[in-house]
Amino acid sequence: MKCTVCKKEATIRLHRHKAKFCNEHFIEYVYRQVERAIKSFKMFRKDENLIVAVSGGKDSMACIEVLNEMGYRVTGVHINLGIHEFSEKSEEIVRKFSRETGIPIKVYYLKELFGKEIIEFKRPYAEKICSICGKLKRYYLNIIASELGGDAIVTGHNLDDACSILLGNLLFAQVQYLSKQYPVVEGEGELPRKVKPLIRLTDDELKQYVELRKIPFVQEKCPLSKGANTIYYKEVLNYLETKIRSVKAEFYFNYLKKLRPYFLNEEETEVKYCRVCGYKTSSRSGICYVCSIKNELEGSDDKGPY
Ligand code: AMP
Ligand code: FES
Ligand code: ZN
Ligand code: ZN
């Protein structure tokens, strides 16, 4: 097997591009895809301050490493969510990577930010824990990034993530979310914009990249995410990809170009700000989701660990 670029021995085959690469040209391919995403979606510039949300998983670890290598100004932010060994291991890996590479990564604790760890959520909250966790992460990343003077919050979402979220929203006609499916969400006031520079790369390509570059990452999935629908969506999409070359990229980028415009007017809800914390919210009560959960938890006597 020969590298498509230099004709030396290839180590990696990418079916979806009908390409084979040696290590050097695979790394170049990864950088090129990231650069293309940044430029085509006008994500950020070299002089901007990027806050990279680092979970310790392969995608966000690759993301901060690649952007740093490409000369962008990055600061990592890791939130220890308090999910037993999973969170301890994630924090350890992130700290070690930061020490060894010199890339700054700040560690925060949900217990200190919110007053509770994820594992402490009891019924009825425990049933929708992943969704609550996602909202808490988004909320605190916004606050932390504003405090750090970030111009953009960068997450490690890749093409498989984007396709599975899109598939879920289409299957259940989640019209209010369909227009938001975009690799850049503009910020407002104090809130930085949110960007996904790995959007042109797949799970598999990023796995090969971190292994090749010997970037440490947490192999395990979050133990609370078992049975999440997104896992099934990814399986279906992976199956389709084995039968129809490049179907994931076709699905996502065709959606952005041809279908998303139809949904753009659907989300015109009035922008309001939470009366407790001042954070943007679309809730009718005038209190944002995180403040209302906080109120509910404080009002209940359900305080022991789940
Ligand atoms: P997930 O929703 O777990 O698939 O994560 C999507 C993205 O959110 C990751 O690629 C990270 O950029 C960010 N993220 C997830 N968990 C954390 C965390 N604990 N701390 C900081 N960023 C996170
Ligand atoms: Fe939040 Fe799993 S990472 S519930
Ligand atoms: Zn080559
Ligand atoms: Zn609030």
Short mmCIF file of C-alpha atoms and ligand atoms in Angstrom, two decimals:
data_model
loop_
_atom_site.label_atom_id
_atom_site.label_comp_id
_atom_site.label_asym_id
_atom_site.label_seq_id
_atom_site.Cartn_x
_atom_site.Cartn_y
_atom_site.Cartn_z
CA MET A 1 0.00 0.00 0.00
CA LYS A 2 1.53 3.29 -1.14
CA CYS A 3 0.93 6.83 0.21
CA THR A 4 -1.29 8.78 -2.21
CA VAL A 5 0.97 11.83 -1.77
CA CYS A 6 4.59 10.65 -1.62
CA LYS A 7 4.32 6.99 -2.79
CA LYS A 8 6.26 5.79 0.26
CA GLU A 9 4.82 2.94 2.37
CA ALA A 10 1.35 3.98 3.60
CA THR A 11 0.13 3.17 7.13
CA ILE A 12 -3.43 4.54 7.03
CA ARG A 13 -6.22 4.00 4.54
CA LEU A 14 -9.18 6.40 4.33
CA HIS A 15 -11.94 4.74 2.34
CA ARG A 16 -14.14 7.79 2.28
CA HIS A 17 -11.48 9.79 0.40
CA LYS A 18 -10.12 6.80 -1.55
CA ALA A 19 -6.75 7.77 -0.06
CA LYS A 20 -3.81 6.12 1.67
CA PHE A 21 -1.31 8.03 3.75
CA CYS A 22 2.07 7.56 5.39
CA ASN A 23 2.24 8.94 8.97
CA GLU A 24 3.58 12.30 7.86
CA HIS A 25 0.90 12.86 5.22
CA PHE A 26 -1.89 11.64 7.50
CA ILE A 27 -0.92 14.31 10.04
CA GLU A 28 -0.85 16.85 7.21
CA TYR A 29 -4.34 15.65 6.14
CA VAL A 30 -5.67 16.20 9.70
CA TYR A 31 -4.25 19.75 9.84
CA ARG A 32 -5.67 20.49 6.38
CA GLN A 33 -9.17 19.38 7.39
CA VAL A 34 -9.05 21.50 10.55
CA GLU A 35 -7.74 24.54 8.65
CA ARG A 36 -10.47 24.10 6.04
CA ALA A 37 -13.16 23.99 8.72
CA ILE A 38 -11.77 27.09 10.45
CA LYS A 39 -11.58 29.08 7.20
CA SER A 40 -14.78 27.96 5.49
CA PHE A 41 -16.94 28.60 8.57
CA LYS A 42 -14.94 31.70 9.65
CA MET A 43 -14.42 30.21 13.12
CA PHE A 44 -11.55 32.27 14.54
CA ARG A 45 -8.29 34.06 13.79
CA LYS A 46 -4.70 33.50 14.94
CA ASP A 47 -4.77 36.53 17.27
CA GLU A 48 -7.90 35.40 19.13
CA ASN A 49 -8.00 33.85 22.56
CA LEU A 50 -9.42 30.33 22.28
CA ILE A 51 -10.87 28.48 25.25
CA VAL A 52 -10.75 24.78 24.41
CA ALA A 53 -13.16 22.61 26.41
CA VAL A 54 -11.10 19.53 27.22
CA SER A 55 -12.91 16.48 28.58
CA GLY A 56 -9.92 14.11 28.44
CA GLY A 57 -11.55 12.13 25.59
CA LYS A 58 -9.70 11.61 22.29
CA ASP A 59 -11.47 14.39 20.37
CA SER A 60 -10.91 17.31 22.69
CA MET A 61 -7.34 16.16 23.44
CA ALA A 62 -6.63 16.02 19.69
CA CYS A 63 -8.35 19.37 19.26
CA ILE A 64 -6.19 21.30 21.71
CA GLU A 65 -3.01 19.60 20.47
CA VAL A 66 -3.71 20.29 16.80
CA LEU A 67 -4.68 23.94 17.36
CA ASN A 68 -1.58 24.47 19.50
CA GLU A 69 0.62 22.86 16.82
CA MET A 70 -0.97 25.07 14.19
CA GLY A 71 -0.01 28.17 16.19
CA TYR A 72 -3.39 29.18 17.62
CA ARG A 73 -3.62 30.75 21.10
CA VAL A 74 -5.22 28.06 23.23
CA THR A 75 -6.15 27.70 26.89
CA GLY A 76 -7.81 24.47 27.94
CA VAL A 77 -10.64 24.26 30.44
CA HIS A 78 -11.53 20.96 32.08
CA ILE A 79 -14.52 20.53 34.39
CA ASN A 80 -14.32 17.64 36.83
CA LEU A 81 -17.96 16.55 36.86
CA GLY A 82 -17.70 14.24 39.86
CA ILE A 83 -18.45 10.88 38.22
CA HIS A 84 -16.25 8.71 40.45
CA GLU A 85 -13.20 7.07 38.81
CA PHE A 86 -14.21 8.31 35.34
CA SER A 87 -13.77 11.95 36.40
CA GLU A 88 -10.67 11.24 38.48
CA LYS A 89 -9.00 9.54 35.54
CA SER A 90 -10.04 12.29 33.10
CA GLU A 91 -8.59 14.99 35.36
CA GLU A 92 -5.37 13.06 35.83
CA ILE A 93 -4.87 12.61 32.07
CA VAL A 94 -5.61 16.25 31.32
CA ARG A 95 -3.23 17.48 34.04
CA LYS A 96 -0.45 15.14 32.89
CA PHE A 97 -0.84 16.22 29.26
CA SER A 98 -0.72 19.88 30.28
CA ARG A 99 2.43 19.33 32.39
CA GLU A 100 4.20 17.41 29.63
CA THR A 101 3.33 19.70 26.73
CA GLY A 102 3.25 23.04 28.51
CA ILE A 103 -0.21 23.73 27.01
CA PRO A 104 -2.17 25.56 29.75
CA ILE A 105 -5.28 23.70 30.94
CA LYS A 106 -7.30 25.00 33.89
CA VAL A 107 -9.24 22.52 36.00
CA TYR A 108 -12.58 23.37 37.63
CA TYR A 109 -14.86 21.29 39.84
CA LEU A 110 -18.62 21.09 39.33
CA LYS A 111 -18.97 20.67 43.10
CA GLU A 112 -17.48 24.14 43.56
CA LEU A 113 -19.27 25.73 40.62
CA PHE A 114 -22.74 24.29 41.16
CA GLY A 115 -22.61 22.87 44.69
CA LYS A 116 -23.23 19.28 43.60
CA GLU A 117 -21.43 16.59 41.62
CA ILE A 118 -23.18 14.75 38.77
CA ILE A 119 -23.19 11.50 40.72
CA GLU A 120 -25.18 13.14 43.54
CA PHE A 121 -28.27 13.73 41.39
CA LYS A 122 -31.14 11.61 42.67
CA ARG A 123 -34.49 10.72 41.16
CA PRO A 124 -36.24 12.24 39.26
CA TYR A 125 -33.14 14.09 37.99
CA ALA A 126 -31.02 10.94 37.67
CA GLU A 127 -33.22 9.76 34.78
CA LYS A 128 -32.23 12.69 32.59
CA ILE A 129 -28.72 13.04 33.91
CA CYS A 130 -26.92 13.28 30.53
CA SER A 131 -29.12 16.13 29.41
CA ILE A 132 -28.72 18.00 32.73
CA CYS A 133 -24.98 17.37 32.62
CA GLY A 134 -24.79 18.79 29.08
CA LYS A 135 -26.66 21.93 30.15
CA LEU A 136 -24.47 22.42 33.22
CA LYS A 137 -21.31 22.01 31.14
CA ARG A 138 -22.50 24.55 28.57
CA TYR A 139 -23.54 27.03 31.26
CA TYR A 140 -20.28 26.90 33.24
CA LEU A 141 -18.08 26.82 30.14
CA ASN A 142 -19.76 30.05 29.05
CA ILE A 143 -19.13 31.69 32.41
CA ILE A 144 -15.53 30.46 32.68
CA ALA A 145 -14.71 31.44 29.09
CA SER A 146 -16.12 34.96 29.61
CA GLU A 147 -14.11 35.33 32.82
CA LEU A 148 -10.95 34.22 31.01
CA GLY A 149 -11.58 36.76 28.24
CA GLY A 150 -12.09 34.07 25.60
CA ASP A 151 -13.13 35.06 22.08
CA ALA A 152 -14.41 31.57 21.32
CA ILE A 153 -15.24 28.31 23.09
CA VAL A 154 -13.85 25.40 21.12
CA THR A 155 -15.29 21.91 21.56
CA GLY A 156 -14.09 18.57 20.21
CA HIS A 157 -17.30 17.62 18.38
CA ASN A 158 -16.45 15.70 15.22
CA LEU A 159 -18.34 14.64 12.08
CA ASP A 160 -19.80 11.51 13.74
CA ASP A 161 -21.07 13.60 16.67
CA ALA A 162 -22.65 16.16 14.36
CA CYS A 163 -24.30 13.46 12.20
CA SER A 164 -25.72 11.59 15.17
CA ILE A 165 -27.14 14.77 16.73
CA LEU A 166 -28.62 15.76 13.37
CA LEU A 167 -30.14 12.32 12.82
CA GLY A 168 -31.76 12.40 16.28
CA ASN A 169 -33.21 15.85 15.71
CA LEU A 170 -34.59 14.87 12.31
CA LEU A 171 -36.05 11.57 13.56
CA PHE A 172 -37.98 13.35 16.29
CA ALA A 173 -38.63 16.54 14.31
CA GLN A 174 -36.88 18.71 16.90
CA VAL A 175 -37.45 21.77 14.77
CA GLN A 176 -36.24 24.20 17.43
CA TYR A 177 -32.76 22.59 17.36
CA LEU A 178 -32.41 22.05 13.61
CA SER A 179 -31.36 25.58 12.77
CA LYS A 180 -28.72 25.43 15.52
CA GLN A 181 -26.94 22.55 13.82
CA TYR A 182 -23.98 24.53 12.62
CA PRO A 183 -20.24 24.43 13.41
CA VAL A 184 -20.30 28.07 14.58
CA VAL A 185 -22.80 29.62 16.97
CA GLU A 186 -22.29 33.36 17.28
CA GLY A 187 -21.87 34.78 20.78
CA GLU A 188 -23.93 37.55 22.26
CA GLY A 189 -22.83 40.26 24.68
CA GLU A 190 -20.41 38.64 27.13
CA LEU A 191 -20.89 35.19 25.66
CA PRO A 192 -18.13 33.97 23.34
CA ARG A 193 -18.99 32.23 20.06
CA LYS A 194 -18.90 28.43 20.01
CA VAL A 195 -16.96 26.56 17.36
CA LYS A 196 -16.27 22.97 16.27
CA PRO A 197 -13.05 22.83 14.23
CA LEU A 198 -13.00 18.99 14.07
CA ILE A 199 -16.23 18.91 12.12
CA ARG A 200 -14.54 17.54 8.96
CA LEU A 201 -12.90 14.59 10.77
CA THR A 202 -14.45 11.29 11.85
CA ASP A 203 -14.23 9.36 15.14
CA ASP A 204 -12.00 6.83 13.48
CA GLU A 205 -9.61 9.38 11.97
CA LEU A 206 -9.24 11.16 15.32
CA LYS A 207 -8.59 7.87 17.08
CA GLN A 208 -5.80 7.14 14.60
CA TYR A 209 -4.43 10.65 15.02
CA VAL A 210 -4.15 10.52 18.84
CA GLU A 211 -2.58 7.07 18.66
CA LEU A 212 -0.07 8.18 16.07
CA ARG A 213 0.86 11.31 18.03
CA LYS A 214 0.86 9.38 21.35
CA ILE A 215 -1.60 11.83 22.90
CA PRO A 216 -3.01 10.37 26.15
CA PHE A 217 -6.80 10.15 26.39
CA VAL A 218 -9.53 8.48 28.44
CA GLN A 219 -10.55 5.30 26.61
CA GLU A 220 -13.71 4.64 28.63
CA LYS A 221 -17.01 6.30 27.82
CA CYS A 222 -18.89 8.07 30.60
CA PRO A 223 -20.54 5.29 32.65
CA LEU A 224 -23.77 7.29 32.82
CA SER A 225 -24.13 7.50 29.03
CA LYS A 226 -24.96 3.78 28.59
CA GLY A 227 -28.10 3.35 26.52
CA ALA A 228 -28.02 6.93 25.15
CA ASN A 229 -29.72 7.13 21.74
CA THR A 230 -26.67 8.80 20.17
CA ILE A 231 -24.78 5.51 20.52
CA TYR A 232 -27.39 3.78 18.29
CA TYR A 233 -27.36 6.63 15.79
CA LYS A 234 -23.59 6.32 15.49
CA GLU A 235 -23.87 2.57 14.91
CA VAL A 236 -26.42 3.07 12.14
CA LEU A 237 -24.30 5.75 10.49
CA ASN A 238 -21.18 3.57 10.69
CA TYR A 239 -23.09 0.75 9.03
CA LEU A 240 -24.29 3.07 6.25
CA GLU A 241 -20.75 4.33 5.74
CA THR A 242 -19.58 0.76 5.04
CA LYS A 243 -22.17 0.54 2.25
CA ILE A 244 -22.24 4.10 0.91
CA ARG A 245 -18.89 5.83 0.73
CA SER A 246 -18.72 9.22 2.46
CA VAL A 247 -22.39 9.15 3.45
CA LYS A 248 -21.75 10.91 6.78
CA ALA A 249 -20.09 13.93 5.18
CA GLU A 250 -22.81 14.02 2.48
CA PHE A 251 -25.54 13.88 5.12
CA TYR A 252 -24.14 16.63 7.31
CA PHE A 253 -22.78 19.10 4.74
CA ASN A 254 -25.75 18.71 2.41
CA TYR A 255 -28.02 19.37 5.37
CA LEU A 256 -26.14 22.59 6.19
CA LYS A 257 -26.25 23.78 2.62
CA LYS A 258 -29.64 22.69 1.36
CA LEU A 259 -32.00 21.94 4.25
CA ARG A 260 -30.94 24.11 7.19
CA PRO A 261 -32.05 27.35 5.46
CA TYR A 262 -35.65 26.09 5.72
CA PHE A 263 -35.38 25.96 9.51
CA LEU A 264 -33.72 29.31 10.06
CA ASN A 265 -36.88 31.22 10.95
CA GLU A 266 -38.23 28.57 13.28
CA GLU A 267 -36.25 29.57 16.36
CA GLU A 268 -37.17 33.25 16.50
CA THR A 269 -37.93 33.18 20.18
CA GLU A 270 -37.48 36.34 22.17
CA VAL A 271 -34.09 36.51 23.92
CA LYS A 272 -34.42 37.04 27.65
CA TYR A 273 -31.97 37.03 30.53
CA CYS A 274 -32.29 35.00 33.72
CA ARG A 275 -33.52 37.13 36.64
CA VAL A 276 -31.26 35.23 39.03
CA CYS A 277 -27.90 34.95 37.22
CA GLY A 278 -28.32 37.14 34.11
CA TYR A 279 -27.53 34.27 31.71
CA LYS A 280 -29.37 34.15 28.38
CA THR A 281 -32.51 32.02 28.48
CA SER A 282 -35.58 31.31 26.39
CA SER A 283 -37.55 30.04 29.37
CA ARG A 284 -40.99 31.60 29.92
CA SER A 285 -40.47 31.77 33.68
CA GLY A 286 -37.56 34.20 33.20
CA ILE A 287 -35.27 31.87 35.18
CA CYS A 288 -32.66 29.85 33.31
CA TYR A 289 -32.49 26.07 33.40
CA VAL A 290 -29.49 25.88 35.75
CA CYS A 291 -30.94 28.34 38.28
CA SER A 292 -34.28 26.57 38.24
CA ILE A 293 -32.63 23.18 38.88
CA LYS A 294 -30.66 24.78 41.71
CA ASN A 295 -33.88 26.17 43.21
CA GLU A 296 -35.64 22.82 42.93
CA LEU A 297 -32.76 20.98 44.58
CA GLU A 298 -32.52 23.50 47.40
CA GLY A 299 -36.26 23.29 47.94
CA SER A 300 -36.28 19.49 48.13
CA ASP A 301 -35.10 17.35 51.06
CA ASP A 302 -33.70 14.88 48.55
CA LYS A 303 -30.05 15.68 49.22
CA GLY A 304 -28.16 12.44 49.75
CA PRO A 305 -26.06 10.79 47.06
CA TYR A 306 -27.92 8.93 44.30
P1 AMP B 1 -19.63 15.17 24.93
O1 AMP B 1 -20.91 15.91 25.01
O2 AMP B 1 -19.24 14.48 26.21
O3 AMP B 1 -19.52 14.31 23.72
O4 AMP B 1 -18.51 16.28 24.77
C1 AMP B 1 -18.50 17.15 23.68
C2 AMP B 1 -17.43 18.18 23.90
O5 AMP B 1 -17.71 18.93 25.09
C3 AMP B 1 -16.03 17.61 24.12
O6 AMP B 1 -15.37 17.36 22.90
C4 AMP B 1 -15.37 18.71 24.90
O7 AMP B 1 -14.93 19.73 24.05
C5 AMP B 1 -16.51 19.25 25.77
N1 AMP B 1 -16.52 18.61 27.11
C6 AMP B 1 -17.18 17.48 27.48
N2 AMP B 1 -16.98 17.20 28.78
C7 AMP B 1 -16.17 18.16 29.27
C8 AMP B 1 -15.59 18.42 30.54
N3 AMP B 1 -15.81 17.62 31.58
N4 AMP B 1 -14.80 19.51 30.69
C9 AMP B 1 -14.57 20.32 29.63
N5 AMP B 1 -15.11 20.13 28.41
C10 AMP B 1 -15.88 19.07 28.22
FE1 FES B 2 -22.19 14.05 31.68
FE2 FES B 2 -21.78 11.53 31.26
S1 FES B 2 -20.44 13.19 30.85
S2 FES B 2 -23.47 12.40 32.21
ZN ZN B 3 3.36 10.20 2.28
ZN ZN B 4 -29.85 31.67 35.82
#
